[in-house]
PDB file of C-alpha atoms and ligand atoms in Angstrom:
ATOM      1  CA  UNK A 344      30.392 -56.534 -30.187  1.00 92.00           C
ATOM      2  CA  UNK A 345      32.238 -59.928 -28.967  1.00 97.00           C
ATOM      3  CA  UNK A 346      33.295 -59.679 -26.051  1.00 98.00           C
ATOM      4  CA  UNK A 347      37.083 -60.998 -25.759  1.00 98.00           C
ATOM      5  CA  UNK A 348      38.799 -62.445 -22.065  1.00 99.00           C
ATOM      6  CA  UNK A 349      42.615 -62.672 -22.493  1.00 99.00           C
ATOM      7  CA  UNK A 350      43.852 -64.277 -19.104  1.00 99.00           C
ATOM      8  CA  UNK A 351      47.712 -65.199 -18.838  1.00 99.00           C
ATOM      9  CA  UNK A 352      50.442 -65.396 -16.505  1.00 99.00           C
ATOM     10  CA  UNK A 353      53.856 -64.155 -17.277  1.00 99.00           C
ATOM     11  CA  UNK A 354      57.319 -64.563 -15.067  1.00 98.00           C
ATOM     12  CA  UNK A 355      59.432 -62.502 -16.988  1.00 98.00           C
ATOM     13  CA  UNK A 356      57.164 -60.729 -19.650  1.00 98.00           C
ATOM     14  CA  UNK A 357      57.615 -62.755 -22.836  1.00 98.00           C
ATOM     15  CA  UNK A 358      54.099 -64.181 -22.614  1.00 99.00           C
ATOM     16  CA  UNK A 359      52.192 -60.682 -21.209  1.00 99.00           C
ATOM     17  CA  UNK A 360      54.109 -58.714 -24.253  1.00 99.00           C
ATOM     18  CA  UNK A 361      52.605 -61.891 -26.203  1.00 99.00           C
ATOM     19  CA  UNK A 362      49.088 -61.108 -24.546  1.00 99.00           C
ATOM     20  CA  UNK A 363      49.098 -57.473 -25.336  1.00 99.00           C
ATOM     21  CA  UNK A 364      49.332 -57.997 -28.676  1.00 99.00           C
ATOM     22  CA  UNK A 365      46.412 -60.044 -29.246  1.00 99.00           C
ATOM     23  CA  UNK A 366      44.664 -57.349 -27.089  1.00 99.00           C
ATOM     24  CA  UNK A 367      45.621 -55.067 -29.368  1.00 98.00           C
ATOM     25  CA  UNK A 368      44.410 -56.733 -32.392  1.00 98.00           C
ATOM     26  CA  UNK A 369      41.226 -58.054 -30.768  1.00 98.00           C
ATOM     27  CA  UNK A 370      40.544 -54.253 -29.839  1.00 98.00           C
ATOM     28  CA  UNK A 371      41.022 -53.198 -33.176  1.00 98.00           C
ATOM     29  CA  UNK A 372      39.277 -55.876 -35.146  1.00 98.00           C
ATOM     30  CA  UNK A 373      36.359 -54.198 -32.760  1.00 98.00           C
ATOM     31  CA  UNK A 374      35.937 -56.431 -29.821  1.00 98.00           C
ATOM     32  CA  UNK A 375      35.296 -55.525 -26.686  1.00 98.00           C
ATOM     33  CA  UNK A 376      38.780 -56.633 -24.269  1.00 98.00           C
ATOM     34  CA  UNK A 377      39.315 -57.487 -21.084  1.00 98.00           C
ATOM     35  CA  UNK A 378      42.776 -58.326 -20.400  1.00 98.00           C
ATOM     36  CA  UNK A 379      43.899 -59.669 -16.798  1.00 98.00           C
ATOM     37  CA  UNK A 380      47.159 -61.568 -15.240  1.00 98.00           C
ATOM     38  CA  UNK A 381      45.187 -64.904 -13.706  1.00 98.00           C
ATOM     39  CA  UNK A 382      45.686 -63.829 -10.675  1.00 98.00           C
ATOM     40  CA  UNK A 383      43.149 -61.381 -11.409  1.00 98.00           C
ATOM     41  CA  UNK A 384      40.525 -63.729 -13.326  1.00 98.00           C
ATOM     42  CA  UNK A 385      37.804 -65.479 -12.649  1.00 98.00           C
ATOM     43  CA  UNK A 386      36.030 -68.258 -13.738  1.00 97.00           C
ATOM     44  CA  UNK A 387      32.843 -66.086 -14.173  1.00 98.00           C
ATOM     45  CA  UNK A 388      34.521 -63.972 -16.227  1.00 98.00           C
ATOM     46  CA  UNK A 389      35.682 -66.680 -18.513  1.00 98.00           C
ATOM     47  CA  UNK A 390      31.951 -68.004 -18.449  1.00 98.00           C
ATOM     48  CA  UNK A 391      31.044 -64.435 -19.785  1.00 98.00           C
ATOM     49  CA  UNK A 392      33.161 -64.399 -22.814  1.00 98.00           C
ATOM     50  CA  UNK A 393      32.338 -64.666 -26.665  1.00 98.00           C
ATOM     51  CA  UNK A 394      36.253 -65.838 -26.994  1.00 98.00           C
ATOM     52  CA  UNK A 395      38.724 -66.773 -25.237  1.00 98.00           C
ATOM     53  CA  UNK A 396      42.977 -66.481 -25.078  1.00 99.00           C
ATOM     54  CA  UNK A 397      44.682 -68.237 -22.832  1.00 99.00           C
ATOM     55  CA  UNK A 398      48.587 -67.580 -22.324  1.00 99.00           C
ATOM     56  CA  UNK A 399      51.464 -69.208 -20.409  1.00 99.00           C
ATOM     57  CA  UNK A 400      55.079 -70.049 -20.731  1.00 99.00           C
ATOM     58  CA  UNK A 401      56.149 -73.595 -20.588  1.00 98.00           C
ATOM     59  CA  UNK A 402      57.219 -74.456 -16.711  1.00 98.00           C
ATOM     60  CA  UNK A 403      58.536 -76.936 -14.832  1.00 97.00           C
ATOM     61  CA  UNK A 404      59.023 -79.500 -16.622  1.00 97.00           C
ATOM     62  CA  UNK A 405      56.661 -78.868 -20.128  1.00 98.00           C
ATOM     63  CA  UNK A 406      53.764 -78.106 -18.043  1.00 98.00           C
ATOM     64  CA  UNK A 407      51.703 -74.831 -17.283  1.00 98.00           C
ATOM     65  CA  UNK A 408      52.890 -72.279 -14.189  1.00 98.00           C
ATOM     66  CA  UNK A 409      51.872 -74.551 -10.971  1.00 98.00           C
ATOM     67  CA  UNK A 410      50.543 -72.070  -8.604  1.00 98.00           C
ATOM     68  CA  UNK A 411      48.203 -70.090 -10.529  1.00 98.00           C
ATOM     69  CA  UNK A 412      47.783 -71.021 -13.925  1.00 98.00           C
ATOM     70  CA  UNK A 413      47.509 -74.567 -13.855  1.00 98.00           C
ATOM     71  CA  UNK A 414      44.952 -74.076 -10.950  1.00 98.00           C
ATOM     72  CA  UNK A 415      43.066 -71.810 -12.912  1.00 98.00           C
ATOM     73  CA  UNK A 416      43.155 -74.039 -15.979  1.00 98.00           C
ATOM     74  CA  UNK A 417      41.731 -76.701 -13.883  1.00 98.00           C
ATOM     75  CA  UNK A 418      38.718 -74.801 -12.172  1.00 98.00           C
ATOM     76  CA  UNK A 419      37.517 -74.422 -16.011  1.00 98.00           C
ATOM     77  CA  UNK A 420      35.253 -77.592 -17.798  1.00 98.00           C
ATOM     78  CA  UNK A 421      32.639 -76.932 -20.703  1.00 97.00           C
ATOM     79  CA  UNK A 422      30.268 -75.067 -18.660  1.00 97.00           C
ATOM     80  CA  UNK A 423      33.177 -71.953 -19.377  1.00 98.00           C
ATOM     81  CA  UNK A 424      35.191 -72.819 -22.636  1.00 98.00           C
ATOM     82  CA  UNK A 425      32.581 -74.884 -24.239  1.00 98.00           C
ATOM     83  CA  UNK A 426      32.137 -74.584 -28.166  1.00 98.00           C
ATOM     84  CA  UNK A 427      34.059 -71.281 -27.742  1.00 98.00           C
ATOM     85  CA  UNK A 428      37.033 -70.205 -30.213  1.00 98.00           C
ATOM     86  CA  UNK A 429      40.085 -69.924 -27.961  1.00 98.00           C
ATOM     87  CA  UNK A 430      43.845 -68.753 -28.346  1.00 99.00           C
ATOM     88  CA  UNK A 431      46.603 -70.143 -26.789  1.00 99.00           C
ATOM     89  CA  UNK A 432      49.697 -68.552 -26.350  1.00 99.00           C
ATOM     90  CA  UNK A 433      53.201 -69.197 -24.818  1.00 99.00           C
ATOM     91  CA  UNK A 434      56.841 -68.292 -24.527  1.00 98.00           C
ATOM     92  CA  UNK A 435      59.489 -71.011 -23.920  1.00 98.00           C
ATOM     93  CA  UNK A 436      63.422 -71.263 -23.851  1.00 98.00           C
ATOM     94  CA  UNK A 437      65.186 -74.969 -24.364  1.00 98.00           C
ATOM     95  CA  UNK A 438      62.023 -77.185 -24.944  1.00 98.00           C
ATOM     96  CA  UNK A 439      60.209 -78.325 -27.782  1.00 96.00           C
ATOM     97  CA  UNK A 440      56.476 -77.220 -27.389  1.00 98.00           C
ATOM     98  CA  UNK A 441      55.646 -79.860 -25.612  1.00 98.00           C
ATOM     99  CA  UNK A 442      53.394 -78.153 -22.870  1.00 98.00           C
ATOM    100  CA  UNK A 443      51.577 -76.301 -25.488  1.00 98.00           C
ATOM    101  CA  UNK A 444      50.908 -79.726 -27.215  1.00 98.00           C
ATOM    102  CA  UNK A 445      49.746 -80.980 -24.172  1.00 98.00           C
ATOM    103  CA  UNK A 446      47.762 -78.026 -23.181  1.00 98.00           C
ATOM    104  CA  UNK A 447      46.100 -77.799 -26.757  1.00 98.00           C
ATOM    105  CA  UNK A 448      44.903 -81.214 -26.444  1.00 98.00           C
ATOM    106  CA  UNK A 449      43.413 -80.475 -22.825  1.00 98.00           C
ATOM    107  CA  UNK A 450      41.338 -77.750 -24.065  1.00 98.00           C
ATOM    108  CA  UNK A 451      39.939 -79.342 -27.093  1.00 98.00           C
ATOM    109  CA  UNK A 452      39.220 -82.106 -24.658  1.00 98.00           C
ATOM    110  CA  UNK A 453      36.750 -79.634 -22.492  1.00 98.00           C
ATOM    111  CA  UNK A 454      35.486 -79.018 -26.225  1.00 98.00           C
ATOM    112  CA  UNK A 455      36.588 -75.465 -26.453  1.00 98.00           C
ATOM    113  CA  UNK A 456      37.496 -74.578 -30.160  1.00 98.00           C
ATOM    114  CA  UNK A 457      41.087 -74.285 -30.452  1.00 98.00           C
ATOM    115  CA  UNK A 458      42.866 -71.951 -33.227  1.00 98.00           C
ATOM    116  CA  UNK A 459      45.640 -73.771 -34.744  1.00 97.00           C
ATOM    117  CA  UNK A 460      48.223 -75.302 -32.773  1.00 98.00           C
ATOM    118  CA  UNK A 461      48.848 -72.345 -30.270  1.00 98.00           C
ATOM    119  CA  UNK A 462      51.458 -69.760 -31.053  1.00 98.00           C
ATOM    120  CA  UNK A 463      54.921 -70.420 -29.265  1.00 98.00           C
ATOM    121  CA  UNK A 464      57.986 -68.551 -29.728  1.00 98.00           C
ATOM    122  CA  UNK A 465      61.338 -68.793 -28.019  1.00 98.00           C
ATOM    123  CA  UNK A 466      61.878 -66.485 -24.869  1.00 98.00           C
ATOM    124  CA  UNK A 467      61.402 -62.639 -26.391  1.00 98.00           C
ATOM    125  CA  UNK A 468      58.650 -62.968 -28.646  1.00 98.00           C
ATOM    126  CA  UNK A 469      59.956 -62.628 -32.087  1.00 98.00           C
ATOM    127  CA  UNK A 470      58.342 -60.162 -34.167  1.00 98.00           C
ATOM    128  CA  UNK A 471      56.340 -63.276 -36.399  1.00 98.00           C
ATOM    129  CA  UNK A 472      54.939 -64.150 -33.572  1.00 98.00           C
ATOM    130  CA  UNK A 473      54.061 -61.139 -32.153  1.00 98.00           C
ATOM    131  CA  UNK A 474      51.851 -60.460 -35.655  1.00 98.00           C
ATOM    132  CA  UNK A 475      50.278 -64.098 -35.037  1.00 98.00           C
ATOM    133  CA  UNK A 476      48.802 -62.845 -31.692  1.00 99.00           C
ATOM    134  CA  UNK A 477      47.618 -59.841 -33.162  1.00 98.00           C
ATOM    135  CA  UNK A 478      46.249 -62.171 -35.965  1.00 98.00           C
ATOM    136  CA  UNK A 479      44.572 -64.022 -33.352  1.00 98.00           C
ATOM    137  CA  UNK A 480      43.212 -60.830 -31.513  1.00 98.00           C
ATOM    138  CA  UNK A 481      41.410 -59.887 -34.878  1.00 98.00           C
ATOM    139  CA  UNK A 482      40.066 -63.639 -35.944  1.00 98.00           C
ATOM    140  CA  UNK A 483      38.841 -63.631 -32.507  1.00 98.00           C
ATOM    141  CA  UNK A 484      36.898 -60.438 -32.614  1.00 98.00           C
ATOM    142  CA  UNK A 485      35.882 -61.097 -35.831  1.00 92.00           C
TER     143      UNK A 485
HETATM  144  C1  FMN B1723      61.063 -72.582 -13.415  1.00 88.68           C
HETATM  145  C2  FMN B1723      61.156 -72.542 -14.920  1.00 88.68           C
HETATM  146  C3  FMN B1723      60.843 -73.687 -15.654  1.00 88.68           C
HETATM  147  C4  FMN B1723      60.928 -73.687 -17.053  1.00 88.68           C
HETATM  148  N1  FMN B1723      60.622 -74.835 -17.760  1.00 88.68           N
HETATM  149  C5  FMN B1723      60.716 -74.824 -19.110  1.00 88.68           C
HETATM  150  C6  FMN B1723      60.417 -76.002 -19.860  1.00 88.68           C
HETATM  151  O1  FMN B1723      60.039 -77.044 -19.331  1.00 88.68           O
HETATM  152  N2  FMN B1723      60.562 -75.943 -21.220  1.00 88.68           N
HETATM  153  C7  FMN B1723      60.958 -74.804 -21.874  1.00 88.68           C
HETATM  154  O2  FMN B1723      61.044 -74.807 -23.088  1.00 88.68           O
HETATM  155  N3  FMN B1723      61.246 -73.672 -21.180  1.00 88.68           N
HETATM  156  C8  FMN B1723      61.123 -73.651 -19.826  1.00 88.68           C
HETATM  157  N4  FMN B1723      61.395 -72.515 -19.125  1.00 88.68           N
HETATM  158  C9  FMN B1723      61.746 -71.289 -19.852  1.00 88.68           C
HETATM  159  C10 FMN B1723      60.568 -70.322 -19.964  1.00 88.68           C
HETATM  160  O3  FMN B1723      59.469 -70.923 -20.611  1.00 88.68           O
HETATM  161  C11 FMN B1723      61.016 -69.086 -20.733  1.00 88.68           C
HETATM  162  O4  FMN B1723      62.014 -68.410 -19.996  1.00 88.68           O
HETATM  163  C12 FMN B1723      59.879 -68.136 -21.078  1.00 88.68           C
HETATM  164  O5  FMN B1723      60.360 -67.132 -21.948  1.00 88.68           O
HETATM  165  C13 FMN B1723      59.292 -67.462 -19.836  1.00 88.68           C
HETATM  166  O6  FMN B1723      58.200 -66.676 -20.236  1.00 88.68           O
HETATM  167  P1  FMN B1723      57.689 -65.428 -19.385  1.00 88.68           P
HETATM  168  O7  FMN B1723      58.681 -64.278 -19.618  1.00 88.68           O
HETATM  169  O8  FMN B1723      56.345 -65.114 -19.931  1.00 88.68           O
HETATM  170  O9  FMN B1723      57.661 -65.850 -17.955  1.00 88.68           O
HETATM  171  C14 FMN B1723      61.318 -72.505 -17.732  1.00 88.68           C
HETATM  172  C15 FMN B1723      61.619 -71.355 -16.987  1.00 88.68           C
HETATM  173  C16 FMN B1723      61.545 -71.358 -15.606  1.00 88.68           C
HETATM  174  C17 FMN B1723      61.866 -70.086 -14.828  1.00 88.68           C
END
């Protein structure tokens, strides 16, 4: 059984609502999920994953949440994400995906396997994307 680490951080809920649902499809595509805000992760427990999802709105100014995500995004290097298949997922309101561009780029950069171009949808997650995370959850697990 893969063993699948969601870690996000959500202001207002869009992107946790976002990260349940590829929780839920990871779970049933029959992975084993652990599921935590970052303020709750570790960089150990990234290490220990089969796959990864990664989620976060699009802050300040197109970048990721300053004072715990980005942080956390920048303790990690190829020793954690490595030639792993990762998810990334965000919410964002007047922008133009620009931070999950950038953030994309970053990962693929620490040679972590990225699916697709990240899922983004505008503030509440529309139900289309809310299926694409629970696509993820299952390609993941799978
Ligand atoms: C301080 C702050 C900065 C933001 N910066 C951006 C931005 O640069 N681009 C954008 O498209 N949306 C921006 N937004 C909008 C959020 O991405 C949007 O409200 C999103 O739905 C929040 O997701 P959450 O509910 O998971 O926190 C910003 C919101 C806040 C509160």
């Amino acid at each position: 059984m893969k063993k699948i680490v969601i870690v996000y951080w959500s202001g207002s809920g869009n992107t946790e609502t976002m990260a349940k649902s590829v929780a839920k499809g990871a779970g049933e595509g029959g992975g084993e999920v652990v599921i935590k805000p970052v303020g709750e992760a570790t960089k150990d427990l990234v290490k220990g994953a089969d796959a990864l999802a990664f989620g976060c709105p699009a802050m300040g100014d197109e970048i990721l949440e300053e004072s715990e995500m980005e942080p956390f995004i920048a303790s990690l290097g190829s020793a954690e994400v490595g030639g792993k298949a990762l998810g990334l997922f965000g919410s964002y309101d007047w922008g133009d995906g620009k931070w999950m561009q950038d953030w994309v780029e970053r990962m693929q950069g620490l040679g972590a396997k990225v699916d697709g171009t990240g899922i983004i949808t505008q503030l509440e997650p529309s139900e289309e994307a809310l299926s694409a995370c629970y696509d993820l959850g299952k390609r993941l697990a799978g």
